[in-house]
Structure formats: structure tokens, C-alpha cells
Coordinates of C-alpha atoms in Angstrom, one line a residue:
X1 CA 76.1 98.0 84.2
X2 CA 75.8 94.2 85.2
X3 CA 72.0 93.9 84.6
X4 CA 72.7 95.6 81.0
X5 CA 74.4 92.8 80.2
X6 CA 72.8 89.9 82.0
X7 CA 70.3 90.3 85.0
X8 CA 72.2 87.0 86.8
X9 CA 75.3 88.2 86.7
X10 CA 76.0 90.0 89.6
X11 CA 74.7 86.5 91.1
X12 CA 77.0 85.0 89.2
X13 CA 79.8 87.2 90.0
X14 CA 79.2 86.7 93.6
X15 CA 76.4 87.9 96.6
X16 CA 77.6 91.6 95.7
X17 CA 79.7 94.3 94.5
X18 CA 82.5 95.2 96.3
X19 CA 84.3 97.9 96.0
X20 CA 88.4 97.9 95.7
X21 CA 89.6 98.9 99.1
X22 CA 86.7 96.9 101.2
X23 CA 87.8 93.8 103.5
X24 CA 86.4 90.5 101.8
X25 CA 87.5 88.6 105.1
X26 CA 90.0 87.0 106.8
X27 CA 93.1 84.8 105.9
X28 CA 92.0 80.9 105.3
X29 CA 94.5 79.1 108.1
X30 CA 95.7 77.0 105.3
X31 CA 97.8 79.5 103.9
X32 CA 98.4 81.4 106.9
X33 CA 99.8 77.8 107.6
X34 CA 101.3 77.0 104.2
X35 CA 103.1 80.2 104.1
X36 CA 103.4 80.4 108.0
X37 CA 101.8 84.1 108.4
X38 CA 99.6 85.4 110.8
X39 CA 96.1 85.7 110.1
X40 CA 95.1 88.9 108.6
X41 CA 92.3 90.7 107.0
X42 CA 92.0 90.4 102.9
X43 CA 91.5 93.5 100.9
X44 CA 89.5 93.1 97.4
X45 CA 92.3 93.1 94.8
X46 CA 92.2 95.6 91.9
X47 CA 93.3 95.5 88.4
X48 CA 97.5 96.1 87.6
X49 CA 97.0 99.4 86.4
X50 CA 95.0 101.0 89.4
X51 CA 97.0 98.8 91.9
X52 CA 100.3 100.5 90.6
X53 CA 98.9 103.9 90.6
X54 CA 97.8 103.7 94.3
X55 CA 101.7 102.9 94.7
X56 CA 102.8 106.0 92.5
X57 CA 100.0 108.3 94.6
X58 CA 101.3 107.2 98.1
X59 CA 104.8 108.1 97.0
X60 CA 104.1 111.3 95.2
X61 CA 101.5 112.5 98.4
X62 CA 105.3 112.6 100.3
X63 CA 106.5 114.9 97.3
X64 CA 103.8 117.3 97.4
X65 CA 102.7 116.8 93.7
X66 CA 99.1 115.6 92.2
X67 CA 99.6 112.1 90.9
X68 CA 100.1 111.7 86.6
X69 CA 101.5 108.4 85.9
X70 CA 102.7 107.9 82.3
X71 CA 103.8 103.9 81.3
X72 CA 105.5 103.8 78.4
X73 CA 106.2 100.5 77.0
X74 CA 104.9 98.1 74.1
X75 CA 101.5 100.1 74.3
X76 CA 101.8 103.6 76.5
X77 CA 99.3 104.4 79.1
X78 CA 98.5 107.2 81.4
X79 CA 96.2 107.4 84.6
X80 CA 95.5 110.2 86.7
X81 CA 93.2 111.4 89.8
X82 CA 89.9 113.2 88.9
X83 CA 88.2 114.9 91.7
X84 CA 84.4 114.3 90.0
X85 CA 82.9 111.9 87.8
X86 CA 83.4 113.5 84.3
X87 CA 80.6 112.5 82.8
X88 CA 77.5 114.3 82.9
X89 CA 73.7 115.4 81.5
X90 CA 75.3 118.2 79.8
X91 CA 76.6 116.9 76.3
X92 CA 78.0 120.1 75.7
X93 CA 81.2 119.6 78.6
X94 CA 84.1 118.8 77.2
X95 CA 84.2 115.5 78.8
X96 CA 81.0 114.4 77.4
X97 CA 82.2 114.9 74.1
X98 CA 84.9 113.0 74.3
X99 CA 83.8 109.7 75.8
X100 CA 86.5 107.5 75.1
X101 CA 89.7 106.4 77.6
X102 CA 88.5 104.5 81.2
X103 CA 86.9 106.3 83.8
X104 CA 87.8 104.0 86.8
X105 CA 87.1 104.0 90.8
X106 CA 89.8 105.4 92.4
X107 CA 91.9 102.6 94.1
X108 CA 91.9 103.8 97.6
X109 CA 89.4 106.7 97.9
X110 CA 85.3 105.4 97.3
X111 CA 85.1 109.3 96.5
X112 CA 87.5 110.0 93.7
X113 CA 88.2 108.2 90.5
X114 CA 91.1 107.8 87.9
X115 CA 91.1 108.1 84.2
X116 CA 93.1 105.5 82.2
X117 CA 93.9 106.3 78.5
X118 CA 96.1 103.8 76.5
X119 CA 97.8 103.6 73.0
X120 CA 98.4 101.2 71.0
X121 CA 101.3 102.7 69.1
X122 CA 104.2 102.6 71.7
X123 CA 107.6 101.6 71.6
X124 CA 107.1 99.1 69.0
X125 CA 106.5 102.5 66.7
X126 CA 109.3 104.5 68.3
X127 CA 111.2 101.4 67.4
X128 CA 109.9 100.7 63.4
X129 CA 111.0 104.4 63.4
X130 CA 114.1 103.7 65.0
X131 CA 114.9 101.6 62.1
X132 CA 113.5 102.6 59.1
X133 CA 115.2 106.2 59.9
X134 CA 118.3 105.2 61.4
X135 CA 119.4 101.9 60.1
X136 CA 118.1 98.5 61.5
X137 CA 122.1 98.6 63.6
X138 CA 121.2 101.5 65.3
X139 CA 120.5 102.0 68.7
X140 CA 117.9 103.8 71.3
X141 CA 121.5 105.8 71.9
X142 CA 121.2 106.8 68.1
X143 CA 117.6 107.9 68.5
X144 CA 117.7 109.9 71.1
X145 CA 120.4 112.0 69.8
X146 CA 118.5 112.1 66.5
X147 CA 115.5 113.3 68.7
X148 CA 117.3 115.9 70.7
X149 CA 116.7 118.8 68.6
X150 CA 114.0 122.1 69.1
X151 CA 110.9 121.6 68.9
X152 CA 109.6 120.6 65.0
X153 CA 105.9 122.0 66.4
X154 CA 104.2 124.0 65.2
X155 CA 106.5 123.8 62.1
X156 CA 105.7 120.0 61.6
X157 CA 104.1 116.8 62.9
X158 CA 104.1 113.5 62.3
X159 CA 101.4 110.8 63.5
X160 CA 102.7 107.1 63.6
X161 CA 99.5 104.6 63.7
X162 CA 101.5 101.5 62.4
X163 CA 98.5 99.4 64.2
X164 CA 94.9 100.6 64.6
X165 CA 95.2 103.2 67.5
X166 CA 92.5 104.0 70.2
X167 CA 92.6 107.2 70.6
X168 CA 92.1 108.5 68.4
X169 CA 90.7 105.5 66.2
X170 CA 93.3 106.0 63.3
X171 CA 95.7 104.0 61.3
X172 CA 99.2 104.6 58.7
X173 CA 101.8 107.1 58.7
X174 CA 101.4 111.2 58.4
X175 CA 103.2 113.7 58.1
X176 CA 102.8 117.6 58.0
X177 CA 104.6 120.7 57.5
X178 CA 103.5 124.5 57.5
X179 CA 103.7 125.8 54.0
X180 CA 102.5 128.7 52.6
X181 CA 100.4 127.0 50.1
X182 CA 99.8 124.6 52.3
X183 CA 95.6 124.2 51.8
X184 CA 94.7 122.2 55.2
X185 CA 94.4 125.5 57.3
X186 CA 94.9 125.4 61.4
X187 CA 93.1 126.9 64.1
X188 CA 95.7 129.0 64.1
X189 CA 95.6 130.4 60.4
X190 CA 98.4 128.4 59.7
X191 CA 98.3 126.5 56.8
X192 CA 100.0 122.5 56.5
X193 CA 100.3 120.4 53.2
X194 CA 100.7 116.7 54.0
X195 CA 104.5 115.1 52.9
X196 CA 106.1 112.2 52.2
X197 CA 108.8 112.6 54.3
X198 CA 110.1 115.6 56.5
X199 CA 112.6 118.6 54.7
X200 CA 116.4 119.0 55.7
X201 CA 118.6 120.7 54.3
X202 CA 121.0 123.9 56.1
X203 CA 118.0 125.7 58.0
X204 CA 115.8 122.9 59.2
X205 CA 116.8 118.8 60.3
X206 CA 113.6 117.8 61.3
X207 CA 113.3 113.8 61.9
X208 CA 110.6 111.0 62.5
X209 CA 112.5 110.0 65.9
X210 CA 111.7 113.3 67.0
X211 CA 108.4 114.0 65.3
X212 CA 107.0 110.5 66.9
X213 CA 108.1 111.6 70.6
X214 CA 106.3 114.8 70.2
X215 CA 103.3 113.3 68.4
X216 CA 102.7 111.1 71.6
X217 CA 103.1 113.1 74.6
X218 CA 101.0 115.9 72.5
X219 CA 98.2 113.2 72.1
X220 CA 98.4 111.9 76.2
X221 CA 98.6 116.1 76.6
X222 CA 95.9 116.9 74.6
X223 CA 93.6 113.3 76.2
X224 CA 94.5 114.7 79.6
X225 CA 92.6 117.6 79.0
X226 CA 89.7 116.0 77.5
X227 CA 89.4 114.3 80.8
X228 CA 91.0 116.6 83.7
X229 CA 89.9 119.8 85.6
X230 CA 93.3 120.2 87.2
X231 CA 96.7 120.8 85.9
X232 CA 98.8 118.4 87.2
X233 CA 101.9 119.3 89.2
X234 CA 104.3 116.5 88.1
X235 CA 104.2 113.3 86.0
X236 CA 106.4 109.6 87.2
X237 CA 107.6 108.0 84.2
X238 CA 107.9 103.5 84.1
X239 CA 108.2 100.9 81.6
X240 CA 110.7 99.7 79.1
X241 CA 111.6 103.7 77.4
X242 CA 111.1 105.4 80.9
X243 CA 115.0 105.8 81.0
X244 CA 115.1 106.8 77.5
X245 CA 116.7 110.9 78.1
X246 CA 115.3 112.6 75.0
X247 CA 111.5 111.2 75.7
X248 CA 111.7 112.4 79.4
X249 CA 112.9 115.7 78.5
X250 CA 109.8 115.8 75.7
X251 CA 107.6 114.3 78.6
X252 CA 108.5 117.8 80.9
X253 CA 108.3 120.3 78.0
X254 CA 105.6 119.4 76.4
X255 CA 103.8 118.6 79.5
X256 CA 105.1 121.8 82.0
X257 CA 106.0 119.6 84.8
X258 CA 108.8 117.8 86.4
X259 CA 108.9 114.2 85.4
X260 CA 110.0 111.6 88.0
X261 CA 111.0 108.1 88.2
X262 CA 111.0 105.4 91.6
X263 CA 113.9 105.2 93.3
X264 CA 115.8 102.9 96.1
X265 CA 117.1 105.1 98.0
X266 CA 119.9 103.0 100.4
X267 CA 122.0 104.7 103.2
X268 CA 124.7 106.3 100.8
X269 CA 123.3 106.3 96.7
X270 CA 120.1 106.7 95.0
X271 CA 119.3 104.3 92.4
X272 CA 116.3 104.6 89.5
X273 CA 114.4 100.8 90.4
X274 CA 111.1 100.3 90.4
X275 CA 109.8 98.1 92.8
X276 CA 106.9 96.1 91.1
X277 CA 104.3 99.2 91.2
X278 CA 101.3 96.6 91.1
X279 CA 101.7 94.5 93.8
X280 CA 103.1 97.7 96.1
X281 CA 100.1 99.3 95.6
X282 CA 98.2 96.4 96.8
X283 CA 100.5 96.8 99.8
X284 CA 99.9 100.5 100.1
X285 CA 96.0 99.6 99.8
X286 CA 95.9 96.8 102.3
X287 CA 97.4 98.8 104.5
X288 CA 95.9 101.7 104.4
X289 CA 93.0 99.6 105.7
X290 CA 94.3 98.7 109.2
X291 CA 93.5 100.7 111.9
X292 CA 95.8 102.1 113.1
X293 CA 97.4 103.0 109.6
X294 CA 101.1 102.4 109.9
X295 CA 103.7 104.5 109.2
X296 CA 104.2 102.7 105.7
X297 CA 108.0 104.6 105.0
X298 CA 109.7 101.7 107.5
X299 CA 107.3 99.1 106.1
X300 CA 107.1 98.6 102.6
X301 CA 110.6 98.9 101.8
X302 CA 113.8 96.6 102.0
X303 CA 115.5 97.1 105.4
X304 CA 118.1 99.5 105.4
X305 CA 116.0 101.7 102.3
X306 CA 113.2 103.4 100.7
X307 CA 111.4 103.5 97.7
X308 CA 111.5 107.6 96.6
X309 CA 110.7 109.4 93.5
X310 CA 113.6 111.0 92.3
X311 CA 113.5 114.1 90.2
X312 CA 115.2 112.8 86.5
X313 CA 114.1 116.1 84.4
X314 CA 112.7 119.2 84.3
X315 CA 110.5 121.1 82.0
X316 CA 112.0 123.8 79.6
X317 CA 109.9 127.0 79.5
X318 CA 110.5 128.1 76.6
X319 CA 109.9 125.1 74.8
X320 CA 107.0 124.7 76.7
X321 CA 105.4 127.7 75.5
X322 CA 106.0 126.9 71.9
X323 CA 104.2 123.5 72.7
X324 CA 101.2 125.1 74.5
X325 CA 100.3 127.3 71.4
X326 CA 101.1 124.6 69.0
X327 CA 98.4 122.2 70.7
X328 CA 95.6 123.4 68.8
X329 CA 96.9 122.7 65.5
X330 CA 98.1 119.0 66.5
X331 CA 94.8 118.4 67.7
X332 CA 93.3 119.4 64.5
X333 CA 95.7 117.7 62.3
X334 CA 95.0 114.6 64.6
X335 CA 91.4 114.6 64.1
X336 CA 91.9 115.6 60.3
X337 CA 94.4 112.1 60.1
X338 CA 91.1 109.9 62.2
X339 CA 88.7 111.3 59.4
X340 CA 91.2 110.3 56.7
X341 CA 91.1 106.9 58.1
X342 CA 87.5 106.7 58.3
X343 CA 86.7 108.1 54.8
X344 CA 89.8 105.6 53.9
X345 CA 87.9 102.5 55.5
X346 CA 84.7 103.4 53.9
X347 CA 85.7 103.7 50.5
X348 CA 87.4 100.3 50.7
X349 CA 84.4 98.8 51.9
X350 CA 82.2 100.2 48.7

């Protein structure tokens, strides 16, 4: 990769490539004597988002589950474990046709990786929805009760790509409901027409609050699967809208899994607080490289506590159902609203 783009730059870069979890050296004595420490060894630093996941995965290997983390703030991300490189010779694997998202080293394992897919169209959607739906006074209260009805999928779906998303590589405002002269037809046999805005009347209320919720988790669900060769087993939730209810309740229907969120966990309570994920998993990393590992439960956390994930919802099955057989369609409406784009962005450029 470095000689593709200049044949001096791993010289420039340093003598040579290290990986995330080697030992560079040892502590310089002036700040072991600035900062009167001992001296110690010094683990190659990572990037934010694989430092924090290395934090999620040592406290979700305690809980038994594979590690899904979901960060949901001005842009949403997700990274997740994979066992294998994805990529391979055969173009026909799912993976290879669906090269974009990160394929990352894993953080503390030389012999897994991690896959990192982010969109651009986070809360600052949910929240232009928030206010051209519900009134510019209204709150993230207001939304989620406007969000917290059954599912709208298979029966609608909306796509929100107020800035040009990544994945996919889209941009405006959709919307879609089944109709019977609808003429975009589904994998299903179902066929859509493409509205304006969403019907309500005495049978249906279906919204944008809640039609952006499920169009985002459907997208991360249908990504993960683009990328994945496991189901995951549960999914921790942080960020800015991790404490919003009616997105962690989409998050474990739409997904199948619990969803959890970090805890303190002191002597009598349990309280949702995150430590910050990025610079614990450089903790969890460096320490991982001492020999003997510690016990890290009594050493990472303030005295007299522990960081925990804490269980904060749980997947609906019957609602999860409904999502699993509505996936195909959003997929296909999603890639139908990328072409539109595309052909959109063409003709403007004639």
C-alpha cells in the first residue's frame, strides 16, 4: 500500500511498519520524571475508533457476547470483529462486491480484523426531521414518542440523505409506500410508488421520525451483512442519541439482539457513563501486553467501581421478523434511490 503511493514513504513514515499492539520502547525518563511515573513499556497507539472498540470487546468478552459497536452521533458508525480477511480472488463473494466501509487490523489480535462502516447522515438528519416534522420547539422527548409506533416496513420507507452519504453514495429525501399500482416492484412482488410525504389518516400514522430510525439501522443491518460471516450476539450503543429509548428499541428489533450501553457500576447503583472508550482501550491494549496480563477488573476502573455493560433493551420478536423479511425490499429501494442520484448527477452535468 505505501509503495503505491510513494516508494519512500514507509522511510518517511519511520524504519518500519508496526503493527497496533507491538512495544515501540520504553518510557523517555523525562516524562516518567515530568509526570513522576515509573518507567514502562510504550504500546503503538491506534486510531479513536479501533482504540474504543478494543475497550467495548474487553468488556463484552466478560458478557459472553461477539462485539457490535454502534456510535451514533453527528455521523453514525459501526465496527465489528471479522474472523477472515473479507476480501478475496473470488469477485463473485458477497464481500467482493461490496467493497466499500474500512477493513481494519484488529486492535489487539494480529489475526483478526474489524470492519468500520460510517454515515454521514446522523443525528443532524434525525434532528432536520425533528423539526421540519415536529415543530422547530420540539424536543428529542417529542420524537421519540412520534417514533414509537409498529413497524412502517415493509409498508413504507423513507431514506434521509440531506448531505452526500457514503454508503451508499446518495443524496435528497425519499419516500416510499406499497401501493397496488405502485410500478417500482420489490424482490418480494410487492410493488412501491415514490411520495411526497407519508399517508395518515384512521388506519395508518406513519411518520419521518420513525421512518428515518428504521431507514438507518436497516442500512448498518443490511452493511453488516455485506461484511460479516457471523451473526452477532449483541450490539453496545454510545454517542450523543445512544440514550434516545425509541432508537434503542429500533437498534434490538431490527437488529435481533440485546443492545447494551457502559456502565459504572459503584457499590450500591448502576449508572449508564461511559468512560472515554478511546483512551480505555489504549489501556486495555497496553495492558494486555504485560506479561503477566493483569487482572484488568480492579485496574482500569475508579476505586470502589467498575465499568459494566448494562443490558438497556431487548429485541422484540415479532417485530423482528417483520424486519427480517422486509430487508430485501429496503435494500432494493436503497440501491433504486443511489441510481436516482447518479442518473440525477449526470444529467446535471450534460
Amino acid at each position: 500500500l505505501c509503495d503505491s503511493i510513494d516508494p519512500q514513504l514507509v522511510q518517511y513514515l519511520g524504519p518500519k511498519v508496526t503493527l497496533a499492539n507491538e512495544i515501540v520502547g520504553q518510557l523517555s525518563p523525562y516524562f516518567a520524571q515530568r509526570y513522576g511515573v515509573a518507567s514502562c513499556p510504550v504500546v503503538a497507539f491506534t486510531g479513536d475508533n479501533p482504540s474504543a472498540f478494543a475497550g467495548f470487546e474487553s468488556m463484552f468478552a466478560v458478557s459472553g457476547h461477539s462485539a457490535a459497536v454502534i456510535s451514533l452521533g453527528t455521523s453514525d458508525t459501526v465496527l465489528f470483529p471479522l474472523k477472515k480477511y473479507p476480501y478475496s480472488l473470488d469477485t463473485r463473494s458477497v464481500a467482493m462486491q461490496h467493497l466499500d466501509g474500512h477493513v481494519l487490523q484488529h486492535p489487539t489480535d494480529p489475526g483478526r480484523y474489524i470492519a468500520m462502516l460510517c454515515y454521514k447522515n446522523g443525528s443532524l438528519a434525525r434532528d432536520w426531521v425533528r423539526q421540519r416534522s415536529l415543530g422547530a420547539g420540539s424536543t428529542w422527548t417529542d420524537f421519540s414518542n412520534a417514533a414509537d409506533i409498529v413497524p412502517m416496513a415493509p409498508m413504507a420507507f423513507g431514506f434521509y440523505y440531506l448531505s452526500t452519504e457514503i454508503l451508499p453514495r446518495a443524496k435528497g429525501v425519499y419516500r416510499f409506500e406499497q401501493h397496488t399500482d405502485g410500478s417500482i416492484v420489490g424482490p418480494s412482488g410487492s410493488t412501491y410508488r415514490q411520495v411526497d410525504r407519508f399517508s395518515s389518516d384512521s388506519t395508518v400514522c406513519w411518520n419521518d421520525a420513525r421512518a428515518i430510525i428504521e431507514s438507518q439501522i436497516m442500512s448498518m443491518c443490511v452493511d453488516y451483512a455485506h461484511k460479516g460471516s457471523h451473526a452477532m450476539t449483541g450490539v453496545a450503543i454510545t454517542g450523543g442519541a445512544s440514550s434516545n429509548p425509541a432508537l434503542q428499541q429500533a437498534i434490538a428489533d431490527i437488529l435481533g439482539v440485546p443492545v447494551f450501553a457502559t456502565a459504572e457500576q459503584a457499590t450500591a447503583s448502576v449508572e449508564i457513563k461511559a468512560p472515554a472508550m478511546p483512551a480505555y482501550g489504549g489501556a486495555v491494549r497496553a495492558l494486555e501486553r504485560l506479561d503477566p496480563v493483569p487482572d484488568t477488573s480492579s485496574t482500569l476502573e475508579p476505586p470502589g467501581s467498575k465499568y459494566i455493560l448494562q443490558a438497556v433493551c431487548s429485541p422484540n420478536s415479532d417485530r423482528h421478523a417483520v424486519y427480517a423479511q422486509a430487508l430485501a425490499d429496503f435494500e432494493f429501494l436503497r440501491e433504486f434511490v443511489s441510481q436516482s442520484t447518479t442518473l440525477t448527477c449526470a444529467d446535471s452535468s450534460e
